[in-house]
Short mmCIF file of C-alpha atoms and ligand atoms in Angstrom, two decimals:
data_model
loop_
_atom_site.label_atom_id
_atom_site.label_comp_id
_atom_site.label_asym_id
_atom_site.label_seq_id
_atom_site.Cartn_x
_atom_site.Cartn_y
_atom_site.Cartn_z
CA MET A 1 228.25 48.76 -53.83
CA ALA A 2 224.92 48.56 -55.41
CA VAL A 3 224.39 50.04 -58.70
CA LEU A 4 220.94 50.34 -59.86
CA MET A 5 221.85 52.54 -62.42
CA VAL A 6 225.22 52.39 -61.27
CA ALA A 7 227.36 54.50 -59.44
CA GLY A 8 230.53 53.77 -57.82
CA LEU A 9 230.17 50.68 -59.56
CA LEU A 10 227.36 50.09 -61.61
CA VAL A 11 226.14 46.76 -61.52
CA ALA A 12 223.32 45.67 -63.37
CA THR A 13 221.55 43.66 -60.88
CA ALA A 14 218.29 42.58 -62.14
CA CYS A 15 215.96 42.15 -59.29
CA SER A 16 212.85 40.41 -60.23
CA GLY A 17 210.57 41.78 -57.65
CA GLU A 18 206.98 42.53 -58.14
CA ALA A 19 207.65 46.06 -59.02
CA ASP A 20 211.02 47.45 -59.57
CA VAL A 21 213.44 45.70 -61.72
CA THR A 22 216.65 47.48 -61.36
CA THR A 23 220.20 47.18 -62.21
CA GLU A 24 222.35 47.74 -59.30
CA ARG A 25 225.79 48.77 -58.58
CA ALA A 26 226.16 47.44 -55.22
CA ASP A 27 227.24 50.42 -53.79
CA PRO A 28 226.68 52.74 -56.35
CA VAL A 29 223.02 52.72 -56.47
CA SER A 30 221.63 53.05 -59.80
CA THR A 31 218.41 54.47 -60.85
CA PRO A 32 215.72 52.00 -61.29
CA VAL A 33 215.96 51.16 -64.88
CA SER A 34 213.93 48.43 -66.32
CA THR A 35 216.42 45.78 -67.13
CA PRO A 36 215.08 42.39 -67.99
CA VAL A 37 216.28 39.83 -65.55
CA SER A 38 217.54 37.69 -68.30
CA THR A 39 219.64 40.41 -69.78
CA PRO A 40 222.92 40.70 -68.03
CA VAL A 41 224.07 44.26 -68.25
CA SER A 42 227.63 43.44 -68.63
CA THR A 43 228.91 42.28 -71.91
CA ALA A 44 231.46 39.74 -71.18
CA ALA A 45 234.79 38.87 -72.42
CA ASP A 46 235.83 42.18 -73.66
CA GLU A 47 239.40 43.04 -73.83
CA ILE A 48 240.25 44.29 -70.39
CA LEU A 49 241.28 47.67 -71.59
CA ASP A 50 238.71 47.90 -74.27
CA VAL A 51 236.52 50.27 -72.37
CA PRO A 52 235.81 53.43 -74.23
CA ALA A 53 236.89 56.18 -71.93
CA THR A 54 233.93 58.22 -72.88
CA THR A 55 231.34 55.59 -72.29
CA PRO A 56 228.62 57.33 -70.38
CA ALA A 57 227.67 55.43 -67.32
CA PRO A 58 224.05 55.07 -66.61
CA GLY A 59 223.07 57.81 -64.31
CA SER A 60 226.01 59.89 -65.11
CA THR A 61 225.15 63.48 -64.67
CA SER A 62 227.80 64.83 -66.92
CA ALA A 63 228.90 64.09 -70.40
CA GLU A 64 232.05 66.02 -69.78
CA VAL A 65 233.57 63.73 -67.22
CA PRO A 66 237.26 63.44 -67.89
CA THR A 67 238.90 60.16 -68.46
CA ILE A 68 241.63 58.80 -66.33
CA SER A 69 244.07 56.12 -67.12
CA ASP A 70 243.32 52.47 -66.89
CA GLY A 71 245.21 51.95 -63.68
CA ARG A 72 248.13 50.22 -65.26
CA GLY A 73 250.19 53.29 -64.73
CA THR A 74 253.03 54.33 -66.90
CA GLN A 75 255.89 53.23 -64.73
CA SER A 76 257.78 50.06 -64.28
CA THR A 77 255.99 47.31 -62.46
CA ASP A 78 257.67 48.10 -59.17
CA THR A 79 255.17 50.92 -58.72
CA GLY A 80 252.18 48.65 -59.11
CA LEU A 81 250.93 45.48 -57.46
CA ALA A 82 250.25 43.80 -60.79
CA ASP A 83 246.60 43.40 -59.93
CA ARG A 84 245.14 41.47 -62.85
CA LEU A 85 242.55 44.16 -63.53
CA PHE A 86 244.43 47.25 -62.31
CA PRO A 87 248.15 46.42 -62.57
CA GLY A 88 249.34 49.95 -61.82
CA LEU A 89 247.47 50.38 -58.54
CA GLY A 90 249.15 49.96 -55.19
CA ALA A 91 252.83 49.44 -54.54
CA PRO A 92 254.50 46.16 -53.61
CA ALA A 93 257.00 47.68 -51.18
CA VAL A 94 254.57 49.89 -49.27
CA ASP A 95 252.28 48.88 -46.40
CA VAL A 96 250.37 51.87 -45.11
CA VAL A 97 249.70 51.88 -41.38
CA SER A 98 247.65 55.06 -41.09
CA TYR A 99 246.41 58.09 -42.97
CA LEU A 100 245.85 61.53 -41.46
CA VAL A 101 243.83 63.49 -44.01
CA LYS A 102 243.71 67.22 -43.32
CA LEU A 103 241.69 69.21 -45.86
CA ASP A 104 240.74 72.88 -45.82
CA VAL A 105 237.83 72.88 -48.24
CA ASP A 106 236.52 75.81 -50.26
CA VAL A 107 233.07 74.34 -50.72
CA ALA A 108 231.84 76.93 -53.19
CA ALA A 109 234.88 76.55 -55.41
CA GLY A 110 235.04 72.79 -55.10
CA SER A 111 238.70 72.83 -54.17
CA PHE A 112 240.86 72.25 -51.13
CA ASP A 113 244.31 72.66 -49.65
CA ALA A 114 245.61 69.41 -48.19
CA VAL A 115 248.24 68.12 -45.84
CA VAL A 116 248.21 64.33 -45.68
CA ASP A 117 250.37 62.19 -43.42
CA VAL A 118 250.90 58.66 -44.68
CA VAL A 119 252.59 56.44 -42.11
CA ALA A 120 253.88 53.37 -43.87
CA ASP A 121 256.24 50.47 -43.62
CA VAL A 122 258.44 50.51 -46.70
CA ASP A 123 260.70 47.68 -47.75
CA THR A 124 264.17 48.96 -46.81
CA ALA A 125 265.60 47.40 -49.95
CA VAL A 126 263.54 49.86 -51.94
CA ARG A 127 264.71 53.41 -51.53
CA GLN A 128 261.49 54.88 -52.79
CA MET A 129 257.91 55.10 -51.67
CA ALA A 130 255.38 54.86 -54.49
CA LEU A 131 251.82 56.11 -53.99
CA ASP A 132 248.93 56.48 -56.41
CA ALA A 133 248.10 60.09 -57.24
CA ALA A 134 246.25 61.32 -60.32
CA GLY A 135 245.05 64.69 -61.48
CA PHE A 136 246.70 67.01 -58.96
CA THR A 137 250.16 68.45 -58.43
CA VAL A 138 252.01 67.90 -55.18
CA ASP A 139 253.72 70.97 -53.72
CA SER A 140 256.06 69.35 -51.23
CA VAL A 141 256.87 66.09 -49.49
CA GLN A 142 258.60 65.51 -46.21
CA ILE A 143 259.83 62.21 -44.87
CA ASP A 144 259.90 62.17 -41.08
CA GLY A 145 259.96 65.96 -41.11
CA ASP A 146 262.70 66.52 -43.66
CA ASP A 147 262.12 67.64 -47.24
CA ALA A 148 262.33 64.74 -49.67
CA PRO A 149 262.71 64.67 -53.47
CA PHE A 150 259.73 63.39 -55.41
CA GLU A 151 258.36 62.95 -58.92
CA GLN A 152 254.89 62.57 -60.37
CA PRO A 153 255.24 60.38 -63.43
CA GLY A 154 251.90 59.26 -64.84
CA ASP A 155 249.46 58.52 -62.06
CA GLU A 156 252.17 57.93 -59.47
CA LEU A 157 253.83 59.92 -56.73
CA ILE A 158 257.36 58.58 -56.29
CA ILE A 159 259.11 59.78 -53.15
CA GLU A 160 262.82 59.24 -52.70
CA LEU A 161 263.64 57.99 -49.22
CA PRO A 162 266.74 58.98 -47.28
CA ALA A 163 269.43 56.31 -47.29
CA ASP A 164 269.18 55.96 -43.54
CA SER A 165 265.41 55.98 -43.17
CA ASP A 166 263.83 53.38 -40.97
CA ARG A 167 261.40 50.83 -42.27
CA ARG A 168 258.54 52.89 -40.86
CA VAL A 169 258.34 56.40 -42.27
CA THR A 170 255.89 59.27 -42.18
CA ALA A 171 255.40 60.98 -45.51
CA THR A 172 253.81 64.42 -45.21
CA ILE A 173 252.37 65.46 -48.54
CA THR A 174 251.20 69.01 -49.19
CA TYR A 175 249.08 69.83 -52.23
CA SER A 176 246.02 71.62 -53.51
CA ALA A 177 243.37 70.10 -55.72
CA ALA A 178 240.11 70.84 -57.47
CA PRO A 179 239.14 67.23 -58.07
CA ASP A 180 236.15 65.80 -59.77
CA GLU A 181 234.85 62.43 -60.77
CA ALA A 182 236.42 60.69 -63.70
CA PHE A 183 235.56 57.51 -65.47
CA SER A 184 237.37 54.55 -64.13
CA ALA A 185 238.40 51.85 -66.55
CA VAL A 186 235.31 49.97 -65.42
CA GLY A 187 233.19 52.56 -67.22
CA LEU A 188 231.80 54.21 -64.14
CA PRO A 189 232.72 57.53 -62.59
CA ALA A 190 234.77 57.45 -59.41
CA GLY A 191 236.51 59.94 -57.21
CA TRP A 192 235.34 63.29 -55.87
CA PHE A 193 231.86 64.46 -56.83
CA GLN A 194 230.72 68.05 -56.50
CA THR A 195 227.13 68.66 -55.39
CA ASP A 196 225.04 71.71 -54.64
CA GLY A 197 226.73 73.15 -51.61
CA GLY A 198 229.09 70.28 -51.02
CA SER A 199 230.66 67.08 -52.26
CA TYR A 200 231.03 63.36 -51.68
CA VAL A 201 233.54 60.74 -52.66
CA LEU A 202 232.88 57.37 -54.25
CA ASN A 203 236.25 55.73 -54.58
CA GLU A 204 235.57 52.18 -55.73
CA PRO A 205 237.54 50.87 -57.46
CA ASP A 206 240.27 53.42 -58.18
CA GLY A 207 238.90 56.88 -57.39
CA ALA A 208 240.74 57.66 -54.16
CA ARG A 209 243.92 58.54 -56.04
CA ARG A 210 241.93 61.25 -57.85
CA TRP A 211 241.94 63.37 -54.71
CA LEU A 212 244.22 61.61 -52.22
CA PRO A 213 247.80 60.36 -52.58
CA SER A 214 247.40 56.82 -51.32
CA ASN A 215 248.16 53.15 -51.75
CA ASP A 216 244.95 52.80 -53.72
CA HIS A 217 244.40 49.07 -53.62
CA PRO A 218 242.05 46.93 -51.50
CA SER A 219 244.90 44.77 -50.21
CA ASP A 220 246.35 47.60 -48.11
CA LYS A 221 244.28 48.43 -45.05
CA ALA A 222 245.10 51.21 -42.63
CA THR A 223 243.54 53.27 -39.86
CA TRP A 224 242.25 56.73 -40.72
CA ARG A 225 241.79 60.14 -39.18
CA PHE A 226 240.05 62.95 -41.03
CA GLU A 227 240.41 66.60 -40.03
CA ILE A 228 238.25 68.55 -42.47
CA THR A 229 237.74 72.31 -42.29
CA VAL A 230 234.68 73.74 -44.03
CA PRO A 231 232.69 76.98 -43.73
CA ASP A 232 230.42 77.35 -40.70
CA GLY A 233 227.03 75.77 -41.25
CA ILE A 234 228.39 73.00 -43.45
CA THR A 235 228.60 69.44 -42.14
CA VAL A 236 231.31 66.87 -42.74
CA SER A 237 230.72 63.14 -42.43
CA ALA A 238 233.61 60.69 -42.61
CA ASN A 239 234.18 57.14 -41.43
CA GLY A 240 234.20 56.15 -37.80
CA ASP A 241 233.71 58.12 -34.61
CA LEU A 242 232.95 61.82 -34.51
CA VAL A 243 235.77 63.24 -32.38
CA GLN A 244 234.98 66.92 -32.88
CA ASP A 245 232.18 68.96 -34.42
CA GLY A 246 233.59 71.54 -36.75
CA GLN A 247 232.71 75.09 -35.88
CA LEU A 248 234.25 78.54 -35.76
CA GLY A 249 237.05 77.55 -38.06
CA GLU A 250 237.85 74.33 -36.22
CA PRO A 251 237.92 71.15 -38.30
CA TRP A 252 235.46 68.30 -38.17
CA ILE A 253 237.41 65.33 -36.88
CA TRP A 254 236.43 61.72 -37.53
CA GLN A 255 238.47 58.68 -36.55
CA MET A 256 238.28 55.20 -38.09
CA SER A 257 240.25 52.89 -35.85
CA GLN A 258 239.44 49.67 -37.67
CA GLU A 259 241.58 49.11 -40.70
CA MET A 260 240.11 50.13 -44.00
CA PRO A 261 241.26 50.27 -47.63
CA THR A 262 241.00 53.45 -49.69
CA TYR A 263 237.93 52.42 -51.67
CA LEU A 264 235.80 52.37 -48.50
CA VAL A 265 236.52 55.96 -47.49
CA HIS A 266 233.39 57.96 -46.68
CA LEU A 267 233.69 61.72 -47.00
CA VAL A 268 230.54 63.75 -47.42
CA ILE A 269 230.36 67.54 -47.18
CA GLY A 270 227.23 69.65 -47.34
CA PRO A 271 224.00 70.76 -45.67
CA TYR A 272 223.37 67.69 -43.54
CA ASP A 273 222.50 66.79 -39.97
CA VAL A 274 224.47 64.16 -38.07
CA VAL A 275 221.98 62.01 -36.15
CA ASP A 276 222.99 60.08 -33.05
CA GLY A 277 221.11 56.81 -33.50
CA GLY A 278 222.10 55.34 -30.16
CA SER A 279 223.58 51.88 -30.24
CA LEU A 280 222.83 48.26 -30.91
CA THR A 281 224.09 45.34 -28.91
CA SER A 282 225.80 42.70 -30.97
CA VAL A 283 225.21 39.02 -30.30
CA ASP A 284 228.64 38.93 -28.73
CA GLY A 285 227.73 41.76 -26.38
CA ASP A 286 229.57 44.59 -28.11
CA ASN A 287 228.00 48.00 -28.42
CA ILE A 288 227.67 49.11 -32.02
CA ASN A 289 227.33 52.89 -32.27
CA LEU A 290 224.84 54.18 -34.80
CA THR A 291 225.48 57.55 -36.46
CA HIS A 292 223.36 58.63 -39.41
CA VAL A 293 223.51 61.52 -41.84
CA VAL A 294 220.36 63.10 -43.28
CA PRO A 295 219.58 66.24 -45.27
CA ALA A 296 219.43 69.17 -42.84
CA GLY A 297 216.09 69.36 -41.06
CA GLU A 298 214.71 66.23 -42.72
CA GLN A 299 215.34 63.45 -40.22
CA ALA A 300 211.65 62.65 -39.94
CA LYS A 301 211.47 61.78 -43.63
CA PHE A 302 214.25 59.25 -43.30
CA GLN A 303 213.44 57.81 -39.89
CA ARG A 304 211.62 54.74 -41.20
CA PHE A 305 214.73 53.70 -43.08
CA ILE A 306 216.85 54.27 -40.02
CA ASP A 307 214.39 52.15 -38.05
CA GLU A 308 214.87 49.26 -40.47
CA THR A 309 218.54 48.86 -39.61
CA PRO A 310 218.11 46.98 -36.29
CA LYS A 311 215.88 44.38 -37.96
CA GLN A 312 218.34 43.76 -40.77
CA PHE A 313 221.20 43.83 -38.29
CA ASP A 314 219.64 41.05 -36.21
CA PHE A 315 218.76 39.03 -39.29
CA PHE A 316 222.30 39.13 -40.65
CA GLU A 317 223.94 38.51 -37.28
CA GLU A 318 221.92 35.31 -36.93
CA ARG A 319 223.34 34.10 -40.24
CA PHE A 320 226.80 35.64 -40.59
CA GLY A 321 227.91 35.97 -36.98
CA PRO A 322 228.52 39.06 -34.85
CA TYR A 323 228.58 42.43 -36.58
CA PRO A 324 232.31 42.79 -37.21
CA LEU A 325 232.80 46.56 -36.93
CA ASP A 326 232.42 49.13 -34.17
CA ASP A 327 229.84 51.35 -35.77
CA TYR A 328 227.26 51.69 -38.47
CA GLY A 329 224.96 54.27 -39.94
CA LEU A 330 223.06 55.38 -43.00
CA ALA A 331 224.03 58.50 -44.94
CA PHE A 332 221.36 59.92 -47.25
CA VAL A 333 223.16 62.41 -49.40
CA ASP A 334 222.95 64.47 -52.55
CA SER A 335 224.46 61.80 -54.77
CA THR A 336 223.64 59.93 -57.95
CA PRO A 337 220.33 58.07 -57.80
CA GLY A 338 220.62 54.37 -58.34
CA LEU A 339 223.98 54.15 -56.69
CA ALA A 340 224.77 53.10 -53.15
CA MET A 341 228.14 52.40 -51.57
CA GLU A 342 229.06 50.43 -48.46
CA THR A 343 231.53 53.02 -47.21
CA GLN A 344 232.89 51.48 -44.03
CA GLY A 345 230.71 51.92 -40.97
CA ARG A 346 228.35 54.37 -42.67
CA SER A 347 226.80 53.41 -45.99
CA LEU A 348 226.20 56.02 -48.65
CA PHE A 349 222.78 56.29 -50.29
CA SER A 350 221.27 58.80 -52.68
CA GLN A 351 218.59 60.75 -50.86
CA LEU A 352 216.59 60.73 -54.09
CA ASP A 353 216.22 56.96 -53.93
CA PHE A 354 214.62 57.34 -50.52
CA GLN A 355 212.05 59.96 -51.33
CA VAL A 356 208.54 58.79 -51.79
CA SER A 357 207.90 60.99 -54.77
CA GLY A 358 210.47 59.11 -56.75
CA PHE A 359 208.57 55.85 -56.54
CA GLY A 360 205.01 56.76 -55.81
CA ASP A 361 204.96 54.64 -52.69
CA ASP A 362 202.98 54.94 -49.56
CA GLU A 363 205.12 57.14 -47.36
CA THR A 364 204.82 54.72 -44.49
CA GLN A 365 206.30 51.91 -46.52
CA ILE A 366 209.75 50.98 -47.66
CA ASN A 367 209.79 49.87 -51.24
CA PHE A 368 211.61 47.02 -52.92
CA LEU A 369 214.56 49.07 -54.12
CA GLN A 370 214.99 50.72 -50.75
CA GLN A 371 214.93 47.40 -48.92
CA LEU A 372 217.38 45.98 -51.42
CA LEU A 373 219.85 48.83 -51.02
CA LEU A 374 219.62 49.00 -47.24
CA ALA A 375 220.19 45.26 -46.90
CA HIS A 376 222.90 45.06 -49.54
CA GLU A 377 225.09 47.78 -48.07
CA LEU A 378 224.66 46.54 -44.51
CA ALA A 379 225.66 43.02 -45.57
CA HIS A 380 228.83 44.46 -47.10
CA GLN A 381 230.03 45.43 -43.64
CA TRP A 382 230.65 41.69 -43.22
CA PHE A 383 231.46 40.90 -46.85
CA GLY A 384 233.91 43.41 -48.26
CA ASN A 385 234.53 45.67 -45.30
CA ALA A 386 235.46 43.43 -42.38
CA VAL A 387 237.07 41.08 -44.88
CA SER A 388 238.16 42.86 -48.04
CA PRO A 389 239.22 41.47 -51.41
CA ALA A 390 242.95 40.93 -51.84
CA THR A 391 242.67 41.80 -55.52
CA TRP A 392 239.90 43.24 -57.68
CA SER A 393 239.47 39.81 -59.26
CA ASP A 394 238.13 38.70 -55.87
CA ILE A 395 235.22 41.16 -56.13
CA TRP A 396 232.70 38.31 -55.96
CA LEU A 397 233.65 37.92 -52.29
CA ASN A 398 232.03 41.35 -51.90
CA GLU A 399 229.26 41.56 -54.39
CA SER A 400 228.02 38.01 -54.83
CA PHE A 401 227.72 37.61 -51.05
CA ALA A 402 226.13 41.01 -50.43
CA THR A 403 223.67 40.30 -53.23
CA TYR A 404 222.86 36.88 -51.81
CA ALA A 405 222.39 38.47 -48.39
CA GLN A 406 220.10 41.05 -49.93
CA PHE A 407 217.97 38.26 -51.41
CA LEU A 408 217.88 36.45 -48.08
CA TRP A 409 216.44 39.61 -46.52
CA LEU A 410 213.99 40.25 -49.36
CA ASP A 411 212.80 36.65 -48.98
CA GLU A 412 212.48 37.13 -45.22
CA ILE A 413 210.14 40.09 -45.64
CA GLY A 414 208.19 38.50 -48.47
CA LEU A 415 209.33 40.62 -51.38
CA VAL A 416 210.92 37.75 -53.25
CA ASP A 417 210.86 33.99 -53.06
CA LEU A 418 214.48 32.95 -52.75
CA ASP A 419 214.20 29.63 -54.55
CA SER A 420 212.28 31.14 -57.45
CA GLU A 421 214.70 34.02 -57.67
CA MET A 422 217.70 31.72 -57.74
CA SER A 423 216.14 29.45 -60.36
CA GLU A 424 215.42 32.42 -62.58
CA LEU A 425 218.93 33.75 -62.21
CA LEU A 426 220.44 30.33 -62.85
CA LEU A 427 218.56 30.27 -66.12
CA ALA A 428 220.17 33.58 -67.01
CA ARG A 429 223.58 32.05 -66.31
CA GLN A 430 223.15 29.47 -69.05
CA THR A 431 224.57 32.00 -71.47
CA GLY A 432 227.38 34.46 -71.15
CA ASP A 433 231.11 34.55 -71.44
CA VAL A 434 232.43 35.72 -68.10
CA ALA A 435 233.03 33.65 -64.99
CA THR A 436 232.09 35.15 -61.65
CA GLY A 437 235.52 34.31 -60.28
CA MET A 438 237.44 35.72 -63.24
CA PRO A 439 235.87 39.12 -63.93
CA THR A 440 236.82 41.62 -66.58
CA LEU A 441 236.87 45.35 -66.06
CA LYS A 442 233.46 45.51 -67.66
CA SER A 443 231.95 42.65 -65.70
CA MET A 444 233.34 43.28 -62.23
CA PHE A 445 230.40 45.50 -61.39
CA GLY A 446 228.01 43.67 -63.63
CA PHE A 447 225.59 40.79 -63.63
CA GLU A 448 228.12 38.00 -63.05
CA SER A 449 229.34 39.62 -59.82
CA TYR A 450 225.92 40.61 -58.49
CA ASP A 451 222.71 38.72 -59.21
CA GLY A 452 224.50 36.23 -61.41
CA GLY A 453 227.10 35.72 -58.68
CA SER A 454 224.52 35.19 -55.95
CA VAL A 455 223.65 31.99 -57.78
CA VAL A 456 227.17 30.73 -57.09
CA VAL A 457 226.74 31.39 -53.39
CA HIS A 458 223.35 29.68 -53.39
CA ALA A 459 224.83 26.66 -55.16
CA LEU A 460 227.53 26.43 -52.51
CA ARG A 461 224.87 26.48 -49.82
CA LEU A 462 223.02 23.62 -51.47
CA LYS A 463 226.25 21.72 -52.02
CA VAL A 464 227.46 21.76 -48.42
CA GLY A 465 224.17 22.14 -46.58
CA ASP A 466 222.82 24.96 -44.42
CA GLU A 467 224.75 24.13 -41.27
CA ALA A 468 228.15 24.01 -42.94
CA PHE A 469 227.34 26.96 -45.19
CA PHE A 470 226.47 29.40 -42.43
CA GLU A 471 229.29 28.09 -40.24
CA LEU A 472 231.65 28.78 -43.14
CA LEU A 473 230.43 32.35 -43.57
CA ALA A 474 230.71 33.12 -39.87
CA GLU A 475 234.17 31.56 -39.71
CA TRP A 476 235.27 33.47 -42.81
CA ILE A 477 234.38 36.74 -41.15
CA GLY A 478 235.37 35.77 -37.63
CA SER A 479 238.85 34.62 -38.52
CA ASN A 480 239.67 37.20 -41.19
CA THR A 481 238.22 40.52 -40.02
CA GLY A 482 240.69 43.32 -40.60
CA THR A 483 242.39 41.56 -43.50
CA SER A 484 242.13 41.31 -47.28
CA GLN A 485 241.66 37.81 -48.63
CA THR A 486 241.72 35.88 -51.89
CA SER A 487 239.14 33.61 -53.44
CA ALA A 488 241.65 30.79 -52.97
CA ALA A 489 241.63 31.40 -49.23
CA PHE A 490 237.84 31.18 -49.19
CA ILE A 491 237.88 27.93 -51.13
CA SER A 492 240.54 26.54 -48.81
CA LEU A 493 238.48 27.39 -45.74
CA ALA A 494 235.38 25.87 -47.32
CA GLN A 495 237.24 22.63 -47.93
CA ASP A 496 238.80 22.60 -44.48
CA LEU A 497 235.48 23.11 -42.74
CA THR A 498 233.52 20.64 -44.80
CA GLY A 499 236.25 18.07 -45.32
CA ALA A 500 235.13 17.88 -48.93
CA ASP A 501 237.08 18.34 -52.13
CA LEU A 502 235.26 21.26 -53.66
CA GLY A 503 237.60 21.75 -56.60
CA GLU A 504 235.16 20.49 -59.19
CA PHE A 505 232.38 22.51 -57.65
CA PHE A 506 234.22 25.82 -57.83
CA ASP A 507 235.50 25.05 -61.32
CA ALA A 508 231.95 24.52 -62.49
CA TRP A 509 230.30 27.37 -60.60
CA LEU A 510 232.89 30.06 -59.86
CA TYR A 511 235.33 29.69 -62.72
CA ALA A 512 233.00 28.77 -65.56
CA ALA A 513 231.10 31.39 -67.52
CA ARG A 514 228.11 29.17 -68.18
CA LEU A 515 226.79 27.42 -65.13
CA PRO A 516 225.31 23.96 -64.72
CA ALA A 517 221.64 23.80 -65.58
CA GLU A 518 220.66 22.48 -62.16
CA PHE A 519 221.67 23.38 -58.63
CA PRO A 520 223.58 20.76 -56.62
CA GLN A 521 221.36 18.35 -54.75
CA GLY A 522 223.62 18.30 -51.72
ZN1 LIG B 1 227.69 45.85 -53.36
#
């Protein structure tokens, strides 16, 4: 995500453009705040859990946001994946195949009744199915149609499986919730956000469990179907293809057939128009469907941003290989300014960041921040969405690459000079205490992952040369789409493709807090 001010993840990305210098949460867009390029927003090396629960995130609209746990959970480790940053998230014995999310939403009240089917493969040696669930009470659970006992200790939903259940089970979970955003341990709000006349979700890194019982970890990808009932006149946007327009009490149905982890769920409800943007043809000949979401009746105001997508699409395809998903679109919604999120196949932007009045720009132009956000979230469809991080410590595979891609685009259109930008950022990496490849909760959406991490990617490019570098990126996506991968896997592929021992390089650039003073000479 991009966090200018920060949103889903607030990242302080200092962009030294002519005008706006903003901190960015790569998917949470943050408001343009003047942050000196040389001042990393994140303070490093803090104790992982030493994040004051009440720390107001930049751009937070409420001082009353409740605090949720740190993700470690309260149960034994068999209910968590032992993720270094969020040990309690996910479950080692559960591999979700698909989610069917059926919500009947009372938009005015900000609440819903839910029936969620989670189809999962569960290790038959483990007679329980653990899901992440926080802040709501489950009414009933059925396994393959029969009532099943369950508990909700801490932030977990533990379902007891029948002794004779097959490896693949369908858990049907019925509950009601009135969710809201809560501060994640990273210091940013995540979860379900109420807006005027609607809502949106921003799940990264651990917000999905605030409203959806799920295996809330990026390592577990599944297919998704959303059946969302709202009052007539209200629009629902979710990931994937629009199967059915909701009207006269019928649900809006969206289907995401390409596997996706929980943090990339897109669910926006409110007074919006769904815009059929036609399609683009990928370099490999595939049709990529474009579906956008704009404030009702305001498509004309957002058309120039929509029109920018094909140019960025072509630019990135030339460098990263064929667009790896089936669809794309831009969603301009009533969300926190300064925050943007690469929700899979349809990126989430704050409509306020794309209104001329907010920046005093010529209304025919697209300003620096807008170009940055549009490029950053599109690039994530390759880096983070097609290939997702196996653990949250691998977040640089998302953010450092999307940030580097964003700078490539800004250089292409003349808003930055790439070499100058990288030199300036390298200077900023001469101090600091956090390595890009070993983030803390505070840094994972901070400078070392974003602008400071793009330096690592640039150094790799200089080390191996342009041909090998872009071949590596295309191969990384081409051979791993649909999976979640580790930093070690990336390093291994880099070494395989180049035939070089890159151990010293990654130790010095990815796993050191303070980087070499000079870029590699190749
Ligand atoms: Zn991002």
